[in-house]
mmCIF file of C-alpha atoms and ligand atoms in Angstrom:
data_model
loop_
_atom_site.group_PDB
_atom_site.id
_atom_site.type_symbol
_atom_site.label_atom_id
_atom_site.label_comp_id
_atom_site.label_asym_id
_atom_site.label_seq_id
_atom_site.Cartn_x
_atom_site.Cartn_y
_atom_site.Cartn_z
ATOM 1 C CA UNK A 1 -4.110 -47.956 -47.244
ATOM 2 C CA UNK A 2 -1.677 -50.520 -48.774
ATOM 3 C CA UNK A 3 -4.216 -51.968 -51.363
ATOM 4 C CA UNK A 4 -5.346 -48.729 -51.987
ATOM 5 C CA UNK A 5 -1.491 -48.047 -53.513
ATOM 6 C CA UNK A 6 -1.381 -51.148 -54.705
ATOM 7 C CA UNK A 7 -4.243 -49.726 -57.136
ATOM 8 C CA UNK A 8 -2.271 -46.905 -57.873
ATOM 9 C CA UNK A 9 1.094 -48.753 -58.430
ATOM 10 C CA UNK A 10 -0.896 -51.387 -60.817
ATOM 11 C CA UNK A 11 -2.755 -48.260 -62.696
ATOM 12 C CA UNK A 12 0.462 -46.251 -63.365
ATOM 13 C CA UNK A 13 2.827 -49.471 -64.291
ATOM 14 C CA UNK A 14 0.230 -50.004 -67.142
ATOM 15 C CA UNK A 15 0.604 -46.417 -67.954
ATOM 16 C CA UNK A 16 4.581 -46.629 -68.208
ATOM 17 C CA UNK A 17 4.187 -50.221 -69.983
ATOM 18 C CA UNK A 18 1.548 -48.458 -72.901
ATOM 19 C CA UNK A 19 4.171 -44.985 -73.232
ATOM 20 C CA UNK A 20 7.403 -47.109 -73.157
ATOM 21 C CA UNK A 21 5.694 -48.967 -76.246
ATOM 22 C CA UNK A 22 4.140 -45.856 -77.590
ATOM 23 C CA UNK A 23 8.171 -44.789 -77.228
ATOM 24 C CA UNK A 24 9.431 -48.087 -78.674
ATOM 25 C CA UNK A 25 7.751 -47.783 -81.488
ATOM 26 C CA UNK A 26 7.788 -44.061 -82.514
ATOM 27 C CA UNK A 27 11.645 -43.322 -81.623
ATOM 28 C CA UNK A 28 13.715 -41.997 -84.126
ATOM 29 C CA UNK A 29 17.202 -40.402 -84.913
ATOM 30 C CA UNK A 30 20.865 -41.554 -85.769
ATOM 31 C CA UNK A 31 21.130 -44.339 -82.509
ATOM 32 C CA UNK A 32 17.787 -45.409 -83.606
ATOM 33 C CA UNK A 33 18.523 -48.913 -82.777
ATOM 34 C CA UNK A 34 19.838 -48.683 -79.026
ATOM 35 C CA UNK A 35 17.199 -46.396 -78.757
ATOM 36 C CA UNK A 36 14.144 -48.727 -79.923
ATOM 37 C CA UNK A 37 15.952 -51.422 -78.024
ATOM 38 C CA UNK A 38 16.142 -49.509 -75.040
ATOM 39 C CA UNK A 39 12.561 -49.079 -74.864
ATOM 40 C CA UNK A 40 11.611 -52.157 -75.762
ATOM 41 C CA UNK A 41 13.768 -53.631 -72.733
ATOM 42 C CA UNK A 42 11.920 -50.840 -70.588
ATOM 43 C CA UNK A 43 8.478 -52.382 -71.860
ATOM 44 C CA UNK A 44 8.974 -55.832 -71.168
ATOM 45 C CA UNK A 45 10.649 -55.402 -67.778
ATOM 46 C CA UNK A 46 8.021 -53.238 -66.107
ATOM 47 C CA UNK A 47 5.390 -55.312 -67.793
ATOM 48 C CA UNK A 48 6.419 -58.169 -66.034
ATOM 49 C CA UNK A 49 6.139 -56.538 -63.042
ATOM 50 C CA UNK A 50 2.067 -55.758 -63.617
ATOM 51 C CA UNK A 51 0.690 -59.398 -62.402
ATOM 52 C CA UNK A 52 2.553 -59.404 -59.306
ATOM 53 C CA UNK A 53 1.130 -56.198 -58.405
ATOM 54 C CA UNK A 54 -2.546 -57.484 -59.097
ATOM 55 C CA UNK A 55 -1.766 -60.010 -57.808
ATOM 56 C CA UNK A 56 -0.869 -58.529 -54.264
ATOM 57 C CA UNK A 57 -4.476 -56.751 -54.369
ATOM 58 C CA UNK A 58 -6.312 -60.372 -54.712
ATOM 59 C CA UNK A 59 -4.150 -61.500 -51.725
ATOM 60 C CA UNK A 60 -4.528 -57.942 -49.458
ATOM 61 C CA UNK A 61 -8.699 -59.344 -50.288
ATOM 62 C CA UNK A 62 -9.901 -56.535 -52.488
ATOM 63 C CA UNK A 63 -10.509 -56.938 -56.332
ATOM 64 C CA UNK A 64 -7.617 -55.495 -58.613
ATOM 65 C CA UNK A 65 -8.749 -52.808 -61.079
ATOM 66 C CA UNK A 66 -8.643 -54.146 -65.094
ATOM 67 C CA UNK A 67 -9.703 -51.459 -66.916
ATOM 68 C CA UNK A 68 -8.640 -48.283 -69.055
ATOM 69 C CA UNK A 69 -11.242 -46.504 -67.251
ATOM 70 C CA UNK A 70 -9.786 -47.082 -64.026
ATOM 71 C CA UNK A 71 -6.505 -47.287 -65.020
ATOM 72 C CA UNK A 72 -6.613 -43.582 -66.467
ATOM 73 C CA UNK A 73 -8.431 -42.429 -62.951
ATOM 74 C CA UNK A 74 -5.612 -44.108 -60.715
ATOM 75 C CA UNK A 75 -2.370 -43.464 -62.626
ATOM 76 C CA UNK A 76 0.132 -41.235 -61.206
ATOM 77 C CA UNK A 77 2.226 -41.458 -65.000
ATOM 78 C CA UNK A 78 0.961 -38.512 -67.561
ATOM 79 C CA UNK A 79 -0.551 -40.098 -70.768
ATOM 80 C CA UNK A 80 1.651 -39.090 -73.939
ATOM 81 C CA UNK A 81 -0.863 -38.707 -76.957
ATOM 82 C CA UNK A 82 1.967 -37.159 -79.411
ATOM 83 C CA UNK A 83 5.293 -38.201 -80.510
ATOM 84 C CA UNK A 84 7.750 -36.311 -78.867
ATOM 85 C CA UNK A 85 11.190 -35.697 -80.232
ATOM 86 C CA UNK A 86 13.606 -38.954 -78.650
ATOM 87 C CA UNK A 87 15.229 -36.475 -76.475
ATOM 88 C CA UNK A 88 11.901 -35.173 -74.714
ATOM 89 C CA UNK A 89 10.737 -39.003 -74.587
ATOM 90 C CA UNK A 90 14.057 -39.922 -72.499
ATOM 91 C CA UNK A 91 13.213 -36.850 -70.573
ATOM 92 C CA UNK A 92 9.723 -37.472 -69.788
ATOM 93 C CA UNK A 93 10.603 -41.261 -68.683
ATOM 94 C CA UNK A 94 12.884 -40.002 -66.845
ATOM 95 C CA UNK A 95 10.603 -38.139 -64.878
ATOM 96 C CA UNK A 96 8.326 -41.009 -64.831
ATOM 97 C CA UNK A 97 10.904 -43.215 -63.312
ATOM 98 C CA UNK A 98 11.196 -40.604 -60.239
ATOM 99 C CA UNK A 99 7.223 -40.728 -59.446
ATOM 100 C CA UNK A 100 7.365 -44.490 -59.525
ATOM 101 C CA UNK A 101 10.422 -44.691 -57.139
ATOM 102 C CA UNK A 102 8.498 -41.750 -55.079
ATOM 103 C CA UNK A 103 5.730 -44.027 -54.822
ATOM 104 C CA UNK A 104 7.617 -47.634 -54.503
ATOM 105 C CA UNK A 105 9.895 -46.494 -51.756
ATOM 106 C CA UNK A 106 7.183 -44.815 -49.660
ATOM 107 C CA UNK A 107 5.076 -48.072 -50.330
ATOM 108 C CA UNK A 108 7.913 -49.921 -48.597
ATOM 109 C CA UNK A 109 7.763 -48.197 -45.674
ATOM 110 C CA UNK A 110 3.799 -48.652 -45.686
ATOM 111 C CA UNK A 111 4.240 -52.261 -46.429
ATOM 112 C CA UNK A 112 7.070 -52.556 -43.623
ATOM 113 C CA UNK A 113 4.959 -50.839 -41.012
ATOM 114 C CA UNK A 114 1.667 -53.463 -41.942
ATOM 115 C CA UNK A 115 4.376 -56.246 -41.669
ATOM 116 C CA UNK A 116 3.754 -57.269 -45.307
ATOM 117 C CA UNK A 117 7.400 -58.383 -45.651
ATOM 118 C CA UNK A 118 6.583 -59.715 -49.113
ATOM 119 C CA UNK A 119 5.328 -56.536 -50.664
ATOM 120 C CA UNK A 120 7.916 -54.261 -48.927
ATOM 121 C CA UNK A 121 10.848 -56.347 -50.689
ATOM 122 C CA UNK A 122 8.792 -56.293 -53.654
ATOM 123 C CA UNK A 123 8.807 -52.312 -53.535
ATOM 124 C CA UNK A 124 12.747 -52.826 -53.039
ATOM 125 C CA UNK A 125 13.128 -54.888 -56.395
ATOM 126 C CA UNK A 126 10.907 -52.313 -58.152
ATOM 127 C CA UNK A 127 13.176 -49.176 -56.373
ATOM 128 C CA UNK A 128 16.046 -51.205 -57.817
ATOM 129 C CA UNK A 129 14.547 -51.564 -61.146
ATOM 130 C CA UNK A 130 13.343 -48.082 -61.659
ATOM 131 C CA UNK A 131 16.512 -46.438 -60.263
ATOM 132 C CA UNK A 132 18.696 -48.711 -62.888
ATOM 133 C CA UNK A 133 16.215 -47.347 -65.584
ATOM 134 C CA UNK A 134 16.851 -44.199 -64.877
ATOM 135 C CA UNK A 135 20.863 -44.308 -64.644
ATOM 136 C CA UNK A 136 21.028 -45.638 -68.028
ATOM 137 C CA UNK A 137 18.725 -42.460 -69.357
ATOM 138 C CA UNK A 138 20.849 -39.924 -67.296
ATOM 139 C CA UNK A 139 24.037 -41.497 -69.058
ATOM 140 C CA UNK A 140 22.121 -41.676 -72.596
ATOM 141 C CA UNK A 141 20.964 -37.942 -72.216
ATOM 142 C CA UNK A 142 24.639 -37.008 -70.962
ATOM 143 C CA UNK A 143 26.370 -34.821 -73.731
ATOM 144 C CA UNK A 144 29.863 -36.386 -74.111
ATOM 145 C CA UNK A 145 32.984 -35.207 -71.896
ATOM 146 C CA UNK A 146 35.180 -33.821 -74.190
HETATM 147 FE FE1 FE2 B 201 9.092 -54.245 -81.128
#
């Protein structure tokens, strides 16, 4: 059910919000500062993205999950307790940015078939998002041509 993704889209945004903080904060090595920016970019633009989804619950007429408990049941995105080393962290949010496209694009075509026009090009803008994420980690993680 479309609200029942919803839940799951909502849960694992706030997932990807907390690690691309947890990220933000904790990256290190020599392009430290692209690096920190990066993430904090990462934070703030898929943060924005977590009332809308709640949002879309309320309107669907079911109540939108607010807590950690729920959040950590629902959530599609791993939670990262250590630090990793930056090149593991680009790796692992790269990964996370393919299971939230997985899950945004087959949400459009759930949203399409319900005729909930508004969500479905709301799953576009997030596929759009996500995918631009995750072109600018490919080309940070690409070792230089010579
Ligand atoms: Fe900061």
């Amino acid at each position: 059910m479309l609200s029942d993704n919803l839940k799951v889209l909502l849960a694992s945004t706030q997932s990807f919000a907390i690690k691309s903080q947890n990220f933000h904060w904790n990256i290190e090595g020599s392009n430290f500062p692209q690096y920190h920016e990066f993430y904090d970019n990462l934070y703030n633009d898929v943060s924005a993205t977590i009332d809308r989804i709640a949002e879309y619950i309320r309107i669907l007429g079911h109540y939108t999950p607010g807590s950690l408990q729920r959040y950590a049941e629902l959530s599609i995105i791993q939670d990262q307790t250590r630090i990793p080393r930056a090149e593991l962290m680009f790796a692992e949010t790269l990964q996370d940015t393919q299971k939230m496209t997985e899950l945004v694009v087959g949400m459009f075509n759930e949203a399409t078939n319900d005729n909930q026009q508004g969500i479905a090009n709301f799953m576009a803008e997030l596929q759009d998002l996500y995918g631009k994420k995750a072109w600018f980690i490919r080309s940070i993680l690409k070792k230089e041509r010579e």
